[in-house]
Amino acid sequence: MVRPRVFFDFSIGDAPVSRVVFELFRDVVPKTCENFRALCTGELGVSKLSDVPLSYKGSTIHRSIANFMVQGGDFTRHNGKGGESIYGAPFEDEDLTQEIGSEGLLVMANKGPATNGSQWFVTLRPCPHLNGKHVVFGRVVFGYETILRISQVPVDEKDRPLKPITVTHCGELELRKVAAKPANIPDLQAPVRSRSRSSAGSDHDRKKKRHHTDSVSASDEEDGRKNKGGSKSKSQKHRSSSQKDKEKSSKSKSKNKGKSKRRGASPAPIPMDDVPHEETLDELDARLEREENERIAEEKMRQLESVKTREPIVAASGGVTYKGRGRMKFKDPETSLSGW
């Protein structure tokens, strides 16, 4: 069971001091804790008995004894003689077995057995002489130094603080749980990893294709050189055998050269544009930034064109331009036709 927590905001005189947070032992004394919690929130409105709000807000510390306890909770008479529970009449003691054995315990104040109302006190030391007489129903979990500061305020002969110590605000704290991540939400990093693997694979495939193309072109060039050399030797034999066949040999030589060039020419490399390319995150960011800059430039051009179209209107209206709220500027039609 989660124990509820409530808070008091105090002020000493006109100066606010730090907040005090109480944890209530609802699993031990649920009725006493519900009374204190509801008076902190003020959720029950105005009392039908006393015609005052059932709330600790605006109540005061009416009793303070150094090295013993600080007492409050009288929101009807503010002097220790009043107070009222949310149940109307005083209610019984739920559990008197809890020992008052340390400082910072939140305890119900009473006038005897079964007289619990709304008054409470916080211990400043162990109080074993009160065991079995008062119900312990909470403890201070934050702001105990504020309780010590309140206990140091000077008091009169009846232990009443000389400066008013008031509960300026009070209420209940809510326990906020961290929302669990739904199981059906995909991991946002997964697409990035898959994209990087696919891009790496495509780079590897492109390197293999490029290497295969280079090897094919190199082998074709070597075959072309061999064929070219063979055609040259044949043409030389024809020239040495007969002078009449010079023209024929030159024609055959040119034909053989053309053929060898066609056989030895390396095939055109595969254009990289034909290879499917998947856009990386960096390229995507660059493209978006480029498109945004183009859009801004187009918007500026449209604004400039709209300004230029207003110039003939200004000239036709007698040279008076209205700018801002109520401001007028005279423009001479003879000198302002060329532009602003």
Short mmCIF file of C-alpha atoms in Angstrom, two decimals:
data_model
loop_
_atom_site.label_atom_id
_atom_site.label_comp_id
_atom_site.label_asym_id
_atom_site.label_seq_id
_atom_site.Cartn_x
_atom_site.Cartn_y
_atom_site.Cartn_z
CA MET A 1 0.00 0.00 0.00
CA VAL A 2 1.30 3.41 -0.97
CA ARG A 3 1.13 5.81 1.96
CA PRO A 4 -0.33 9.25 1.13
CA ARG A 5 1.71 12.41 1.59
CA VAL A 6 0.42 15.86 2.49
CA PHE A 7 2.16 19.21 2.95
CA PHE A 8 2.03 22.47 4.94
CA ASP A 9 3.43 25.81 3.74
CA PHE A 10 4.23 27.96 6.78
CA SER A 11 4.95 31.65 7.28
CA ILE A 12 6.51 33.29 10.33
CA GLY A 13 5.04 36.74 10.53
CA ASP A 14 4.98 37.90 6.92
CA ALA A 15 8.00 35.84 5.85
CA PRO A 16 7.32 32.50 4.14
CA VAL A 17 9.42 29.51 5.16
CA SER A 18 10.09 26.16 3.55
CA ARG A 19 7.48 23.47 3.01
CA VAL A 20 6.93 20.54 5.37
CA VAL A 21 5.82 17.17 3.95
CA PHE A 22 4.18 14.46 6.07
CA GLU A 23 3.77 10.77 5.31
CA LEU A 24 0.58 9.29 6.77
CA PHE A 25 0.41 5.75 8.19
CA ARG A 26 -2.85 4.86 6.44
CA ASP A 27 -2.09 1.15 6.64
CA VAL A 28 -2.01 1.36 10.46
CA VAL A 29 -4.62 4.00 11.40
CA PRO A 30 -6.75 4.67 8.27
CA LYS A 31 -9.52 6.66 9.98
CA THR A 32 -7.11 9.08 11.68
CA CYS A 33 -5.12 9.51 8.47
CA GLU A 34 -8.24 10.20 6.40
CA ASN A 35 -9.30 12.90 8.86
CA PHE A 36 -5.93 14.66 8.59
CA ARG A 37 -5.71 14.23 4.79
CA ALA A 38 -9.18 15.64 4.14
CA LEU A 39 -8.47 18.63 6.39
CA CYS A 40 -5.29 19.28 4.36
CA THR A 41 -7.14 19.28 1.05
CA GLY A 42 -10.27 21.07 2.32
CA GLU A 43 -12.33 18.92 -0.03
CA LEU A 44 -15.34 18.66 2.31
CA GLY A 45 -16.15 22.37 2.24
CA VAL A 46 -17.82 24.20 5.14
CA SER A 47 -18.65 22.47 8.42
CA LYS A 48 -22.32 22.16 9.32
CA LEU A 49 -21.48 22.45 13.02
CA SER A 50 -19.12 25.43 13.22
CA ASP A 51 -19.91 27.03 9.82
CA VAL A 52 -16.18 27.32 9.02
CA PRO A 53 -14.22 25.57 6.24
CA LEU A 54 -12.97 22.14 7.21
CA SER A 55 -9.37 22.97 6.30
CA TYR A 56 -6.04 23.57 7.99
CA LYS A 57 -5.40 26.50 5.65
CA GLY A 58 -5.19 29.68 7.72
CA SER A 59 -4.72 27.83 11.03
CA THR A 60 -1.85 28.72 13.36
CA ILE A 61 0.74 27.15 15.65
CA HIS A 62 -0.78 27.96 19.04
CA ARG A 63 1.73 26.10 21.23
CA SER A 64 5.48 25.57 20.96
CA ILE A 65 7.79 24.07 23.58
CA ALA A 66 11.50 23.93 22.79
CA ASN A 67 13.01 20.45 22.74
CA PHE A 68 9.56 18.89 23.13
CA MET A 69 6.92 19.56 20.48
CA VAL A 70 5.14 22.05 18.14
CA GLN A 71 1.33 21.96 18.20
CA GLY A 72 -1.38 23.25 15.82
CA GLY A 73 -4.60 22.29 14.08
CA ASP A 74 -7.17 24.52 15.83
CA PHE A 75 -8.80 26.12 12.77
CA THR A 76 -11.97 27.21 14.62
CA ARG A 77 -10.68 29.20 17.64
CA HIS A 78 -6.86 29.34 16.99
CA ASN A 79 -6.03 29.05 20.72
CA GLY A 80 -5.96 25.32 21.42
CA LYS A 81 -9.54 25.15 22.68
CA GLY A 82 -11.22 24.43 19.36
CA GLY A 83 -10.90 22.23 16.32
CA GLU A 84 -13.21 19.75 14.62
CA SER A 85 -12.89 16.44 12.86
CA ILE A 86 -14.43 15.59 9.51
CA TYR A 87 -16.69 13.15 11.36
CA GLY A 88 -18.34 15.92 13.39
CA ALA A 89 -17.91 14.65 16.94
CA PRO A 90 -14.54 13.61 18.42
CA PHE A 91 -13.55 10.10 17.40
CA GLU A 92 -11.90 7.18 19.16
CA ASP A 93 -8.22 6.25 19.44
CA GLU A 94 -7.50 3.75 16.67
CA ASP A 95 -4.15 2.39 17.83
CA LEU A 96 -2.16 3.36 20.93
CA THR A 97 0.53 0.69 20.53
CA GLN A 98 2.81 2.86 18.37
CA GLU A 99 5.61 4.30 20.51
CA ILE A 100 6.55 7.98 20.39
CA GLY A 101 10.20 7.12 20.29
CA SER A 102 11.83 9.63 17.92
CA GLU A 103 11.75 13.17 16.63
CA GLY A 104 9.64 14.21 13.66
CA LEU A 105 6.59 12.04 14.47
CA LEU A 106 3.10 13.36 13.69
CA VAL A 107 0.79 12.68 16.64
CA MET A 108 -2.85 13.47 17.48
CA ALA A 109 -3.42 15.88 20.38
CA ASN A 110 -6.36 15.14 22.67
CA LYS A 111 -7.98 15.93 26.01
CA GLY A 112 -8.17 12.33 27.11
CA PRO A 113 -9.27 8.96 25.68
CA ALA A 114 -11.43 9.09 22.51
CA THR A 115 -11.30 12.90 22.13
CA ASN A 116 -9.51 13.19 18.79
CA GLY A 117 -10.51 16.18 16.68
CA SER A 118 -8.20 18.14 14.38
CA GLN A 119 -5.31 19.21 16.64
CA TRP A 120 -1.90 17.61 16.11
CA PHE A 121 1.70 18.01 17.23
CA VAL A 122 5.18 17.14 15.88
CA THR A 123 7.75 15.75 18.30
CA LEU A 124 11.19 17.34 18.69
CA ARG A 125 12.58 14.39 20.69
CA PRO A 126 11.47 10.95 21.91
CA CYS A 127 8.51 11.23 24.30
CA PRO A 128 8.15 7.85 26.04
CA HIS A 129 5.95 9.36 28.78
CA LEU A 130 3.20 9.84 26.13
CA ASN A 131 3.18 6.21 24.93
CA GLY A 132 -0.29 4.68 25.13
CA LYS A 133 -1.99 8.11 25.38
CA HIS A 134 -1.75 9.56 21.85
CA VAL A 135 -2.14 8.07 18.37
CA VAL A 136 0.93 8.23 16.12
CA PHE A 137 -0.31 8.50 12.53
CA GLY A 138 2.54 9.99 10.47
CA ARG A 139 6.05 11.39 10.23
CA VAL A 140 7.95 14.29 8.66
CA VAL A 141 9.71 13.20 5.46
CA PHE A 142 10.75 16.66 4.24
CA GLY A 143 11.22 20.05 5.91
CA TYR A 144 12.05 19.03 9.47
CA GLU A 145 14.42 22.01 9.62
CA THR A 146 11.33 24.20 9.20
CA ILE A 147 9.81 22.58 12.29
CA LEU A 148 13.01 23.34 14.21
CA ARG A 149 12.93 26.93 12.99
CA ILE A 150 9.33 27.28 14.19
CA SER A 151 10.27 25.88 17.59
CA GLN A 152 12.94 28.60 17.94
CA VAL A 153 10.43 31.45 17.66
CA PRO A 154 10.14 33.21 21.08
CA VAL A 155 7.01 32.40 23.11
CA ASP A 156 5.16 33.92 26.06
CA GLU A 157 4.57 32.39 29.49
CA LYS A 158 1.83 30.13 28.07
CA ASP A 159 4.07 28.78 25.27
CA ARG A 160 2.28 30.82 22.59
CA PRO A 161 4.57 32.15 19.81
CA LEU A 162 5.06 35.92 19.91
CA LYS A 163 4.99 36.00 16.10
CA PRO A 164 2.04 34.49 14.21
CA ILE A 165 3.00 31.19 12.60
CA THR A 166 0.38 30.40 9.95
CA VAL A 167 -0.35 27.57 7.54
CA THR A 168 -0.60 29.61 4.34
CA HIS A 169 -1.28 26.64 2.08
CA CYS A 170 -1.80 22.90 2.44
CA GLY A 171 -2.83 19.93 0.35
CA GLU A 172 -2.05 16.41 -0.80
CA LEU A 173 0.81 15.37 -3.06
CA GLU A 174 0.16 13.08 -6.02
CA LEU A 175 2.33 10.08 -6.75
CA ARG A 176 3.34 10.19 -10.41
CA LYS A 177 4.38 6.94 -12.04
CA VAL A 178 6.68 6.80 -15.05
CA ALA A 179 4.69 5.58 -18.03
CA ALA A 180 5.91 2.24 -19.37
CA LYS A 181 6.97 2.09 -23.01
CA PRO A 182 4.30 0.25 -25.09
CA ALA A 183 5.51 -2.99 -26.60
CA ASN A 184 4.08 -2.25 -30.06
CA ILE A 185 6.23 0.86 -30.64
CA PRO A 186 9.10 -0.06 -33.00
CA ASP A 187 12.68 0.76 -32.20
CA LEU A 188 13.60 4.02 -33.89
CA GLN A 189 17.23 2.92 -34.34
CA ALA A 190 16.33 -0.17 -36.37
CA PRO A 191 15.70 1.64 -39.70
CA VAL A 192 18.99 3.49 -39.37
CA ARG A 193 20.94 0.28 -38.91
CA SER A 194 19.20 -1.45 -41.82
CA ARG A 195 19.79 1.57 -44.05
CA SER A 196 23.49 1.61 -43.22
CA ARG A 197 23.81 -2.11 -43.99
CA SER A 198 22.02 -1.76 -47.31
CA SER A 199 24.14 1.20 -48.32
CA ALA A 200 27.29 -0.69 -47.39
CA GLY A 201 26.12 -3.65 -49.48
CA SER A 202 25.38 -1.45 -52.46
CA ASP A 203 28.85 0.13 -52.21
CA HIS A 204 30.39 -3.36 -52.20
CA ASP A 205 28.37 -4.37 -55.28
CA ARG A 206 29.40 -1.22 -57.11
CA LYS A 207 33.08 -1.92 -56.33
CA LYS A 208 32.73 -5.47 -57.70
CA LYS A 209 31.07 -4.22 -60.90
CA ARG A 210 33.74 -1.55 -61.35
CA HIS A 211 36.53 -4.15 -60.90
CA HIS A 212 34.89 -6.51 -63.40
CA THR A 213 34.55 -3.70 -65.96
CA ASP A 214 38.21 -2.71 -65.57
CA SER A 215 39.39 -6.33 -66.06
CA VAL A 216 37.25 -6.81 -69.17
CA SER A 217 38.52 -3.59 -70.75
CA ALA A 218 42.15 -4.49 -69.99
CA SER A 219 41.81 -7.93 -71.66
CA ASP A 220 40.09 -6.41 -74.69
CA GLU A 221 42.85 -3.85 -75.08
CA GLU A 222 45.49 -6.57 -74.97
CA ASP A 223 43.68 -8.54 -77.69
CA GLY A 224 43.44 -5.39 -79.76
CA ARG A 225 47.18 -4.77 -79.54
CA LYS A 226 47.90 -8.34 -80.71
CA ASN A 227 45.54 -8.04 -83.65
CA LYS A 228 47.00 -4.69 -84.55
CA GLY A 229 50.52 -6.09 -84.60
CA GLY A 230 49.42 -9.00 -86.85
CA SER A 231 47.80 -6.68 -89.35
CA LYS A 232 50.97 -4.56 -89.54
CA SER A 233 53.16 -7.59 -90.37
CA LYS A 234 50.82 -8.67 -93.13
CA SER A 235 50.80 -5.25 -94.76
CA GLN A 236 54.62 -5.11 -94.72
CA LYS A 237 54.82 -8.46 -96.58
CA HIS A 238 52.44 -7.19 -99.24
CA ARG A 239 54.50 -4.00 -99.78
CA SER A 240 57.79 -5.92 -100.15
CA SER A 241 56.34 -8.37 -102.70
CA SER A 242 54.88 -5.89 -105.15
CA GLN A 243 54.78 -2.13 -105.64
CA LYS A 244 51.53 -2.40 -107.47
CA ASP A 245 49.68 -3.57 -104.39
CA LYS A 246 50.53 -0.48 -102.30
CA GLU A 247 47.12 0.99 -102.61
CA LYS A 248 45.46 -2.34 -101.87
CA SER A 249 47.72 -2.97 -98.86
CA SER A 250 47.09 0.53 -97.50
CA LYS A 251 43.35 0.00 -97.85
CA SER A 252 43.56 -3.40 -96.16
CA LYS A 253 45.74 -1.87 -93.45
CA SER A 254 43.21 0.84 -92.72
CA LYS A 255 40.44 -1.76 -92.69
CA ASN A 256 42.38 -4.01 -90.33
CA LYS A 257 43.14 -1.06 -88.05
CA GLY A 258 39.46 -0.18 -87.88
CA LYS A 259 38.59 -3.77 -87.05
CA SER A 260 41.31 -4.04 -84.39
CA LYS A 261 40.22 -0.77 -82.85
CA ARG A 262 36.64 -1.98 -82.73
CA ARG A 263 37.75 -5.29 -81.18
CA GLY A 264 40.19 -3.66 -78.72
CA ALA A 265 37.96 -0.78 -77.62
CA SER A 266 36.93 -1.12 -74.03
CA PRO A 267 33.17 -1.34 -73.45
CA ALA A 268 31.47 1.69 -72.05
CA PRO A 269 31.41 1.57 -68.25
CA ILE A 270 28.07 1.11 -66.59
CA PRO A 271 26.81 4.58 -65.61
CA MET A 272 26.48 5.02 -61.89
CA ASP A 273 23.07 6.65 -62.37
CA ASP A 274 21.65 3.26 -63.45
CA VAL A 275 22.76 1.65 -60.19
CA PRO A 276 19.96 1.96 -57.60
CA HIS A 277 21.07 4.28 -54.85
CA GLU A 278 19.44 4.52 -51.45
CA GLU A 279 19.56 7.96 -49.88
CA THR A 280 21.52 8.16 -46.62
CA LEU A 281 20.61 10.30 -43.62
CA ASP A 282 23.28 12.89 -44.44
CA GLU A 283 22.08 13.17 -48.02
CA LEU A 284 18.49 13.45 -46.82
CA ASP A 285 19.41 16.29 -44.44
CA ALA A 286 21.36 18.08 -47.17
CA ARG A 287 18.48 17.74 -49.62
CA LEU A 288 15.92 19.03 -47.13
CA GLU A 289 18.17 21.97 -46.26
CA ARG A 290 18.66 22.75 -49.94
CA GLU A 291 14.92 22.63 -50.61
CA GLU A 292 14.23 24.88 -47.62
CA ASN A 293 16.79 27.45 -48.85
CA GLU A 294 15.20 27.38 -52.30
CA ARG A 295 11.75 27.88 -50.80
CA ILE A 296 12.99 30.86 -48.74
CA ALA A 297 14.62 32.37 -51.84
CA GLU A 298 11.40 31.96 -53.82
CA GLU A 299 9.42 33.58 -51.01
CA LYS A 300 11.79 36.55 -50.97
CA MET A 301 11.43 36.91 -54.73
CA ARG A 302 7.63 36.89 -54.44
CA GLN A 303 7.79 39.55 -51.72
CA LEU A 304 10.09 41.65 -53.89
CA GLU A 305 7.70 41.33 -56.83
CA SER A 306 4.76 42.36 -54.63
CA VAL A 307 6.71 45.44 -53.50
CA LYS A 308 7.48 46.36 -57.11
CA THR A 309 3.82 46.04 -58.08
CA ARG A 310 2.84 48.50 -55.36
CA GLU A 311 4.95 51.30 -56.88
CA PRO A 312 2.46 52.23 -59.64
CA ILE A 313 -0.35 52.22 -57.05
CA VAL A 314 1.57 54.70 -54.89
CA ALA A 315 2.24 56.92 -57.87
CA ALA A 316 -1.42 56.86 -58.89
CA SER A 317 -2.63 57.74 -55.37
CA GLY A 318 -0.87 61.12 -55.33
CA GLY A 319 2.40 60.00 -53.74
CA VAL A 320 1.02 59.28 -50.22
CA THR A 321 2.24 56.06 -48.59
CA TYR A 322 0.60 54.63 -45.45
CA LYS A 323 3.00 52.68 -43.24
CA GLY A 324 2.47 51.16 -39.76
CA ARG A 325 -0.26 52.40 -37.42
CA GLY A 326 -1.27 55.98 -38.23
CA ARG A 327 2.03 56.99 -39.81
CA MET A 328 1.98 58.83 -43.17
CA LYS A 329 4.85 59.67 -45.42
CA PHE A 330 4.54 62.08 -48.37
CA LYS A 331 6.18 61.04 -51.61
CA ASP A 332 6.55 63.50 -54.44
CA PRO A 333 5.05 61.91 -57.60
CA GLU A 334 7.67 63.57 -59.81
CA THR A 335 10.63 62.20 -57.85
CA SER A 336 9.26 58.83 -56.68
CA LEU A 337 8.19 57.28 -59.98
CA SER A 338 11.56 55.59 -60.37
CA GLY A 339 11.23 53.63 -57.09
CA TRP A 340 11.21 53.90 -53.31
#
